Tab-separated table of C-alpha atoms in Angstrom:
chain	number	residue	atom	x	y	z
W	1	MET	CA	67.607	122.942	88.047
W	2	PHE	CA	68.387	126.366	89.450
W	3	VAL	CA	69.258	127.023	93.073
W	4	SER	CA	68.670	130.375	94.691
W	5	GLU	CA	71.549	132.391	96.078
W	6	GLN	CA	70.117	132.005	99.559
W	7	ALA	CA	70.044	128.200	99.266
W	8	TYR	CA	73.569	128.228	97.842
W	9	ALA	CA	74.824	130.421	100.715
W	10	GLU	CA	73.170	128.070	103.229
W	11	LYS	CA	74.838	125.075	101.570
W	12	LEU	CA	78.240	126.796	101.747
W	13	ARG	CA	77.675	127.621	105.431
W	14	GLN	CA	76.776	123.982	106.171
W	15	ASP	CA	79.852	122.770	104.269
W	16	GLU	CA	82.073	125.112	106.299
W	17	ILE	CA	80.583	123.794	109.545
W	18	VAL	CA	81.104	120.181	108.490
W	19	TYR	CA	84.660	120.911	107.330
W	20	ALA	CA	85.551	122.706	110.588
W	21	ARG	CA	84.195	119.712	112.546
W	22	TRP	CA	86.299	117.362	110.390
W	23	VAL	CA	89.445	119.465	110.941
W	24	ARG	CA	88.933	119.407	114.743
W	25	ARG	CA	88.345	115.652	114.673
W	26	GLN	CA	91.503	115.074	112.599
W	27	ALA	CA	93.556	117.206	115.007
W	28	ALA	CA	92.241	115.176	117.968
W	29	ILE	CA	93.062	111.919	116.173
W	30	ARG	CA	96.613	113.130	115.372
W	31	GLU	CA	97.167	114.167	118.992
W	32	ARG	CA	95.908	110.830	120.350
W	33	ASP	CA	98.013	108.881	117.824
W	34	ALA	CA	101.135	110.840	118.799
W	35	LYS	CA	100.566	110.048	122.488
W	36	VAL	CA	100.021	106.357	121.769
W	37	ARG	CA	103.115	106.141	119.536
W	38	ARG	CA	105.233	107.901	122.160
W	39	PHE	CA	104.027	105.513	124.882
W	40	TRP	CA	104.575	102.323	122.877
W	41	LEU	CA	107.971	103.484	121.608
W	42	GLY	CA	109.117	104.095	125.182
W	43	PHE	CA	107.595	100.835	126.399
W	44	GLY	CA	109.218	98.883	123.566
W	45	ALA	CA	112.588	100.511	124.251
W	46	ILE	CA	112.376	99.528	127.921
W	47	LEU	CA	111.402	95.945	127.038
W	48	ALA	CA	114.208	95.682	124.473
W	49	LEU	CA	116.740	97.016	126.972
W	50	ALA	CA	115.543	94.547	129.628
W	51	PHE	CA	115.720	91.680	127.116
W	52	LEU	CA	119.256	92.588	126.058
W	53	ALA	CA	120.334	92.925	129.688
W	54	ALA	CA	118.875	89.475	130.424
W	55	LEU	CA	120.758	88.009	127.449
W	56	VAL	CA	124.026	89.577	128.597
W	57	VAL	CA	123.565	88.318	132.158
W	58	ALA	CA	122.596	84.826	130.957
W	59	GLY	CA	125.597	84.739	128.611
W	60	TRP	CA	127.943	85.921	131.351
W	61	LEU	CA	126.595	83.327	133.790
W	62	LEU	CA	126.916	80.620	131.161
W	63	TRP	CA	130.447	81.752	130.327
W	64	THR	CA	131.598	81.759	133.946
W	65	ALA	CA	129.779	78.595	135.028
W	66	VAL	CA	130.304	76.326	132.021
W	67	GLY	CA	133.236	77.672	130.074
W	68	LEU	CA	134.026	78.394	126.471
W	69	GLY	CA	134.084	74.792	125.235
W	70	VAL	CA	130.393	74.139	125.835
W	71	LEU	CA	129.414	77.502	124.380
W	72	ALA	CA	131.300	76.698	121.184
W	73	VAL	CA	129.310	73.487	120.579
W	74	PRO	CA	126.072	75.195	119.385
W	75	VAL	CA	128.072	77.519	117.151
W	76	VAL	CA	129.886	74.606	115.544
W	77	VAL	CA	126.609	72.698	115.072
W	78	VAL	CA	124.868	75.660	113.458
W	79	LEU	CA	127.808	76.389	111.170
W	80	SER	CA	128.047	72.716	110.167
W	81	ILE	CA	124.357	72.595	109.300
W	82	ALA	CA	124.670	75.837	107.350
W	83	ALA	CA	127.626	74.462	105.399
W	84	ALA	CA	125.843	71.179	104.691
W	85	VAL	CA	122.612	72.842	103.569
W	86	GLY	CA	124.244	75.686	101.692
W	87	GLY	CA	126.908	73.543	100.093
W	88	HIS	CA	129.602	75.073	97.977
W	89	ARG	CA	129.139	77.390	95.062
W	90	CYS	CA	131.287	76.225	92.151
W	91	ILE	CA	131.574	78.534	89.207
W	92	THR	CA	132.564	76.922	85.932
W	93	ILE	CA	134.336	79.237	83.553
W	94	VAL	CA	134.471	78.229	79.913
W	95	GLN	CA	137.035	80.165	77.954
W	96	HIS	CA	136.997	80.093	74.170
W	97	TRP	CA	140.402	80.217	72.469
W	98	HIS	CA	141.069	80.900	68.776
């Protein structure tokens, strides 16, 4: 099947129009994505900073109100459980002598 030069030129012109439209759409998508990423990164940083500040304040209040002894209890419990579950790792070495 043969296509005339005029039909071929029209097809190329249509392809260029479609491609230019695609390029503009991709640029708009990239710009919108960059704005959204920038917003959520800033929002997440603010939330993380607020969360860390709340943890520090709660820890300081707990430290001053209760004292070190009560704060050490959860640490000891967690470490005891970890030691019981993890157990010990014995390595048996067999050495062959001649």
